[in-house]
Amino acid sequence: MSARLDHLVIGCASLEQGVAWCEANLGVTPAAGGRHAFMGTHNRLLALAAAASSHAYLELIAIDPQAPPPGRRRWFGLDEPEVQAALAQQPRLLHWVARVDDVAQAAAAWQRLGLDPGPVVAAERDTPHGLLRWRLTVRDDGALLLGGALPTLIQWGDAHPADRLPASGVALESLVLGGGDSPVLGRALHAVDAQGFELRSGLPALRATLSTPRGEVVLTGLG
């Protein structure tokens, strides 16, 4: 089992806000994404060069105002009032997602440690190039484990969204998880052979440093 960074999740109050933030701060316009009908969200995507992971990307995600309520809690805490209040000010790094070859096996490894990543859910969305399909862990309450430091697990089907993303000039310099003093976090990451991050104490749950056409940009999570 081997878990690698798949994508960073940037929450936005709206995709328009997210695109404006991306252009102003990263110097790049994100590519079109799509709609997640079962979650009532939509996204825009940006290729992300990462030494420890091929096919990484940055996702700008927001509640889709044209979608009906999904009848469940949305992922990444997007329904939480405190998250919505923070995103009203500016887009924020919410979470990271790790790619695995067998998401059910990886989720079971965490369950044996007493962690509940949620059920494995099948998802899909249309693209101009065909249907994207994936399976991922999603808790029914939409909560993030260990403040978002422990990633959502994802397993892609035949295609990956980064396959058709143009190079952006944005690269991940470091991903720091602020749970260095949490033995549970360390054991959970070791159980799925997660790589490509640093563990430190006394920091927010997430901190990502990017090199961009606008220079170095540091993103910090809410946790």
mmCIF file of C-alpha atoms in Angstrom:
data_model
loop_
_atom_site.group_PDB
_atom_site.id
_atom_site.type_symbol
_atom_site.label_atom_id
_atom_site.label_comp_id
_atom_site.label_asym_id
_atom_site.label_seq_id
_atom_site.Cartn_x
_atom_site.Cartn_y
_atom_site.Cartn_z
ATOM 1 C CA MET A 1 0.000 0.000 0.000
ATOM 2 C CA SER A 2 1.323 3.423 -0.930
ATOM 3 C CA ALA A 3 -0.413 6.793 -0.419
ATOM 4 C CA ARG A 4 0.764 9.896 -2.286
ATOM 5 C CA LEU A 5 -0.568 13.422 -2.518
ATOM 6 C CA ASP A 6 -3.391 13.581 -5.054
ATOM 7 C CA HIS A 7 -4.608 17.126 -4.535
ATOM 8 C CA LEU A 8 -4.884 20.078 -2.194
ATOM 9 C CA VAL A 9 -8.409 21.337 -1.492
ATOM 10 C CA ILE A 10 -8.942 25.105 -1.478
ATOM 11 C CA GLY A 11 -12.409 26.050 -0.231
ATOM 12 C CA CYS A 12 -14.079 29.134 -1.731
ATOM 13 C CA ALA A 13 -17.261 31.062 -1.059
ATOM 14 C CA SER A 14 -17.819 30.943 -4.834
ATOM 15 C CA LEU A 15 -15.791 29.796 -7.809
ATOM 16 C CA GLU A 16 -15.680 33.388 -9.054
ATOM 17 C CA GLN A 17 -14.008 34.391 -5.798
ATOM 18 C CA GLY A 18 -11.644 31.426 -6.122
ATOM 19 C CA VAL A 19 -10.583 32.266 -9.678
ATOM 20 C CA ALA A 20 -9.927 35.918 -8.763
ATOM 21 C CA TRP A 21 -7.870 34.822 -5.728
ATOM 22 C CA CYS A 22 -5.897 32.325 -7.816
ATOM 23 C CA GLU A 23 -5.067 34.872 -10.496
ATOM 24 C CA ALA A 24 -4.076 37.549 -7.973
ATOM 25 C CA ASN A 25 -2.041 35.335 -5.647
ATOM 26 C CA LEU A 26 -0.706 32.508 -7.798
ATOM 27 C CA GLY A 27 -0.594 34.283 -11.147
ATOM 28 C CA VAL A 28 -2.511 31.526 -12.942
ATOM 29 C CA THR A 29 -6.092 31.025 -14.118
ATOM 30 C CA PRO A 30 -7.391 27.591 -13.078
ATOM 31 C CA ALA A 31 -8.831 25.259 -15.686
ATOM 32 C CA ALA A 32 -12.486 24.310 -15.888
ATOM 33 C CA GLY A 33 -13.567 21.502 -13.594
ATOM 34 C CA GLY A 34 -17.110 20.254 -13.229
ATOM 35 C CA ARG A 35 -20.072 19.584 -10.961
ATOM 36 C CA HIS A 36 -20.465 16.989 -8.210
ATOM 37 C CA ALA A 37 -24.203 16.354 -8.276
ATOM 38 C CA PHE A 38 -24.255 14.114 -5.202
ATOM 39 C CA MET A 39 -22.526 16.783 -3.082
ATOM 40 C CA GLY A 40 -23.965 19.971 -4.581
ATOM 41 C CA THR A 41 -20.489 21.370 -5.261
ATOM 42 C CA HIS A 42 -18.426 22.376 -8.274
ATOM 43 C CA ASN A 43 -14.738 23.028 -8.872
ATOM 44 C CA ARG A 44 -11.865 24.464 -10.905
ATOM 45 C CA LEU A 45 -8.462 22.743 -11.193
ATOM 46 C CA LEU A 46 -4.804 23.686 -11.441
ATOM 47 C CA ALA A 47 -1.875 21.363 -12.181
ATOM 48 C CA LEU A 48 0.578 21.144 -9.288
ATOM 49 C CA ALA A 49 4.139 19.917 -9.722
ATOM 50 C CA ALA A 50 5.178 17.836 -6.700
ATOM 51 C CA ALA A 51 8.437 15.954 -6.270
ATOM 52 C CA ALA A 52 6.852 13.142 -4.265
ATOM 53 C CA SER A 53 3.783 12.697 -6.451
ATOM 54 C CA SER A 54 2.962 12.659 -10.129
ATOM 55 C CA HIS A 55 -0.474 13.795 -11.261
ATOM 56 C CA ALA A 56 -0.973 16.201 -8.355
ATOM 57 C CA TYR A 57 -3.267 19.191 -8.627
ATOM 58 C CA LEU A 58 -4.909 21.994 -6.696
ATOM 59 C CA GLU A 59 -8.703 22.020 -6.462
ATOM 60 C CA LEU A 60 -10.783 25.157 -5.937
ATOM 61 C CA ILE A 61 -14.146 23.978 -4.633
ATOM 62 C CA ALA A 62 -17.362 25.777 -3.677
ATOM 63 C CA ILE A 63 -21.016 25.061 -3.030
ATOM 64 C CA ASP A 64 -22.814 25.083 -6.389
ATOM 65 C CA PRO A 65 -25.614 27.697 -6.169
ATOM 66 C CA GLN A 66 -27.442 26.030 -9.067
ATOM 67 C CA ALA A 67 -27.529 22.585 -7.461
ATOM 68 C CA PRO A 68 -30.332 21.379 -5.190
ATOM 69 C CA PRO A 69 -29.403 20.599 -1.571
ATOM 70 C CA PRO A 70 -27.656 17.215 -1.568
ATOM 71 C CA GLY A 71 -29.586 15.738 1.358
ATOM 72 C CA ARG A 72 -26.361 15.078 3.260
ATOM 73 C CA ARG A 73 -23.432 16.989 4.730
ATOM 74 C CA ARG A 74 -21.042 18.144 2.045
ATOM 75 C CA TRP A 75 -17.411 17.088 2.093
ATOM 76 C CA PHE A 76 -14.478 19.085 3.517
ATOM 77 C CA GLY A 77 -16.663 20.827 6.120
ATOM 78 C CA LEU A 78 -18.232 23.153 3.544
ATOM 79 C CA ASP A 79 -21.532 23.195 5.468
ATOM 80 C CA GLU A 80 -19.948 24.283 8.752
ATOM 81 C CA PRO A 81 -20.780 27.915 9.728
ATOM 82 C CA GLU A 82 -17.215 28.628 10.865
ATOM 83 C CA VAL A 83 -15.822 27.357 7.565
ATOM 84 C CA GLN A 84 -18.312 29.423 5.570
ATOM 85 C CA ALA A 85 -17.456 32.523 7.615
ATOM 86 C CA ALA A 86 -13.732 32.034 6.918
ATOM 87 C CA LEU A 87 -14.305 31.459 3.195
ATOM 88 C CA ALA A 88 -16.415 34.615 2.970
ATOM 89 C CA GLN A 89 -13.197 36.515 3.737
ATOM 90 C CA GLN A 90 -10.972 34.643 1.284
ATOM 91 C CA PRO A 91 -10.348 31.133 -0.095
ATOM 92 C CA ARG A 92 -8.566 28.843 2.368
ATOM 93 C CA LEU A 93 -6.705 25.582 2.348
ATOM 94 C CA LEU A 94 -9.143 23.075 3.843
ATOM 95 C CA HIS A 95 -7.704 19.641 3.279
ATOM 96 C CA TRP A 96 -5.509 17.286 1.305
ATOM 97 C CA VAL A 97 -6.431 14.099 -0.515
ATOM 98 C CA ALA A 98 -4.119 11.094 -0.841
ATOM 99 C CA ARG A 99 -4.214 8.704 -3.782
ATOM 100 C CA VAL A 100 -4.078 4.962 -3.092
ATOM 101 C CA ASP A 101 -4.393 1.853 -5.241
ATOM 102 C CA ASP A 102 -7.010 0.208 -2.999
ATOM 103 C CA VAL A 103 -9.117 2.669 -1.029
ATOM 104 C CA ALA A 104 -11.089 -0.028 0.816
ATOM 105 C CA GLN A 105 -7.885 -1.651 2.061
ATOM 106 C CA ALA A 106 -6.444 1.695 3.163
ATOM 107 C CA ALA A 107 -9.658 2.665 4.982
ATOM 108 C CA ALA A 108 -9.684 -0.709 6.748
ATOM 109 C CA ALA A 109 -6.130 -0.091 7.968
ATOM 110 C CA TRP A 110 -7.306 3.118 9.644
ATOM 111 C CA GLN A 111 -10.367 1.440 11.117
ATOM 112 C CA ARG A 112 -8.067 -1.066 12.807
ATOM 113 C CA LEU A 113 -6.404 1.914 14.503
ATOM 114 C CA GLY A 114 -9.763 3.135 15.822
ATOM 115 C CA LEU A 115 -10.160 5.875 13.209
ATOM 116 C CA ASP A 116 -13.345 6.288 11.192
ATOM 117 C CA PRO A 117 -12.627 7.733 7.728
ATOM 118 C CA GLY A 118 -16.232 7.114 6.720
ATOM 119 C CA PRO A 119 -17.607 4.745 4.103
ATOM 120 C CA VAL A 120 -16.034 4.394 0.684
ATOM 121 C CA VAL A 121 -18.291 6.240 -1.772
ATOM 122 C CA ALA A 122 -18.361 5.919 -5.559
ATOM 123 C CA ALA A 123 -18.458 9.253 -7.410
ATOM 124 C CA GLU A 124 -18.285 10.576 -10.948
ATOM 125 C CA ARG A 125 -18.555 13.775 -12.961
ATOM 126 C CA ASP A 126 -18.788 14.664 -16.627
ATOM 127 C CA THR A 127 -15.889 16.302 -18.450
ATOM 128 C CA PRO A 128 -15.480 17.374 -22.101
ATOM 129 C CA HIS A 129 -13.283 14.290 -22.496
ATOM 130 C CA GLY A 130 -15.621 11.770 -20.891
ATOM 131 C CA LEU A 131 -16.699 10.599 -17.482
ATOM 132 C CA LEU A 132 -14.320 10.735 -14.520
ATOM 133 C CA ARG A 133 -14.920 8.033 -11.929
ATOM 134 C CA TRP A 134 -13.399 7.632 -8.493
ATOM 135 C CA ARG A 135 -13.953 6.118 -5.054
ATOM 136 C CA LEU A 136 -13.120 7.951 -1.852
ATOM 137 C CA THR A 137 -13.696 8.018 1.877
ATOM 138 C CA VAL A 138 -16.385 10.463 2.998
ATOM 139 C CA ARG A 139 -17.746 10.672 6.523
ATOM 140 C CA ASP A 140 -21.528 11.076 6.744
ATOM 141 C CA ASP A 141 -21.066 14.119 8.994
ATOM 142 C CA GLY A 142 -18.616 15.763 6.575
ATOM 143 C CA ALA A 143 -16.011 16.055 9.337
ATOM 144 C CA LEU A 144 -12.269 15.963 8.687
ATOM 145 C CA LEU A 145 -10.106 13.664 10.792
ATOM 146 C CA LEU A 146 -7.540 15.255 13.101
ATOM 147 C CA GLY A 147 -8.414 18.752 11.943
ATOM 148 C CA GLY A 148 -7.787 17.883 8.311
ATOM 149 C CA ALA A 149 -4.219 16.659 8.846
ATOM 150 C CA LEU A 150 -5.255 13.098 8.059
ATOM 151 C CA PRO A 151 -6.146 13.009 4.364
ATOM 152 C CA THR A 152 -9.203 11.807 2.564
ATOM 153 C CA LEU A 153 -8.318 8.645 0.632
ATOM 154 C CA ILE A 154 -9.090 8.399 -3.080
ATOM 155 C CA GLN A 155 -8.799 5.729 -5.768
ATOM 156 C CA TRP A 156 -9.237 6.815 -9.381
ATOM 157 C CA GLY A 157 -10.718 4.841 -12.236
ATOM 158 C CA ASP A 158 -9.207 4.689 -15.717
ATOM 159 C CA ALA A 159 -8.622 8.459 -16.013
ATOM 160 C CA HIS A 160 -7.192 11.122 -13.713
ATOM 161 C CA PRO A 161 -8.124 14.831 -13.897
ATOM 162 C CA ALA A 162 -4.458 15.876 -14.054
ATOM 163 C CA ASP A 163 -4.017 13.920 -17.301
ATOM 164 C CA ARG A 164 -5.360 16.860 -19.307
ATOM 165 C CA LEU A 165 -4.376 19.830 -17.160
ATOM 166 C CA PRO A 166 -1.860 22.207 -18.736
ATOM 167 C CA ALA A 167 1.354 22.978 -16.859
ATOM 168 C CA SER A 168 0.691 25.893 -14.500
ATOM 169 C CA GLY A 169 4.117 26.907 -13.253
ATOM 170 C CA VAL A 170 2.921 26.205 -9.706
ATOM 171 C CA ALA A 171 4.870 23.659 -7.642
ATOM 172 C CA LEU A 172 4.487 22.283 -4.135
ATOM 173 C CA GLU A 173 7.641 23.054 -2.161
ATOM 174 C CA SER A 174 6.448 21.501 1.095
ATOM 175 C CA LEU A 175 3.365 20.120 2.815
ATOM 176 C CA VAL A 176 3.564 20.306 6.604
ATOM 177 C CA LEU A 177 1.113 18.521 8.893
ATOM 178 C CA GLY A 178 0.868 20.113 12.315
ATOM 179 C CA GLY A 179 0.277 16.944 14.297
ATOM 180 C CA GLY A 180 3.846 15.945 14.978
ATOM 181 C CA ASP A 181 2.994 15.265 18.617
ATOM 182 C CA SER A 182 0.028 13.022 17.725
ATOM 183 C CA PRO A 183 0.977 9.325 17.814
ATOM 184 C CA VAL A 184 -2.355 8.470 16.189
ATOM 185 C CA LEU A 185 -1.599 10.637 13.148
ATOM 186 C CA GLY A 186 1.853 9.159 12.747
ATOM 187 C CA ARG A 187 0.578 5.589 12.998
ATOM 188 C CA ALA A 188 -2.244 6.255 10.542
ATOM 189 C CA LEU A 189 0.071 7.763 7.944
ATOM 190 C CA HIS A 190 2.550 4.922 8.380
ATOM 191 C CA ALA A 191 -0.240 2.348 7.959
ATOM 192 C CA VAL A 192 -0.873 3.519 4.385
ATOM 193 C CA ASP A 193 2.800 4.345 3.645
ATOM 194 C CA ALA A 194 1.959 8.012 3.106
ATOM 195 C CA GLN A 195 4.862 10.111 1.821
ATOM 196 C CA GLY A 196 5.570 13.633 0.611
ATOM 197 C CA PHE A 197 4.947 15.649 3.797
ATOM 198 C CA GLU A 198 6.581 16.785 7.039
ATOM 199 C CA LEU A 199 5.206 16.279 10.555
ATOM 200 C CA ARG A 200 5.723 19.108 13.046
ATOM 201 C CA SER A 201 4.285 20.154 16.392
ATOM 202 C CA GLY A 202 2.630 23.436 17.296
ATOM 203 C CA LEU A 203 1.425 24.356 13.822
ATOM 204 C CA PRO A 204 -1.974 24.469 12.091
ATOM 205 C CA ALA A 205 -3.147 21.094 10.813
ATOM 206 C CA LEU A 206 -2.028 22.003 7.288
ATOM 207 C CA ARG A 207 0.548 24.317 5.771
ATOM 208 C CA ALA A 208 1.474 24.170 2.100
ATOM 209 C CA THR A 209 4.260 26.225 0.555
ATOM 210 C CA LEU A 210 4.003 26.823 -3.187
ATOM 211 C CA SER A 211 6.344 28.321 -5.720
ATOM 212 C CA THR A 212 4.291 30.262 -8.252
ATOM 213 C CA PRO A 213 4.671 32.849 -11.037
ATOM 214 C CA ARG A 214 3.930 35.399 -8.278
ATOM 215 C CA GLY A 215 6.684 34.048 -6.005
ATOM 216 C CA GLU A 216 6.402 31.927 -2.864
ATOM 217 C CA VAL A 217 2.901 31.526 -1.432
ATOM 218 C CA VAL A 218 2.148 29.894 1.927
ATOM 219 C CA LEU A 219 -1.314 28.435 2.502
ATOM 220 C CA THR A 220 -2.453 27.520 6.017
ATOM 221 C CA GLY A 221 -5.413 25.419 7.033
ATOM 222 C CA LEU A 222 -8.183 26.371 9.422
ATOM 223 C CA GLY A 223 -7.421 23.676 11.995
#
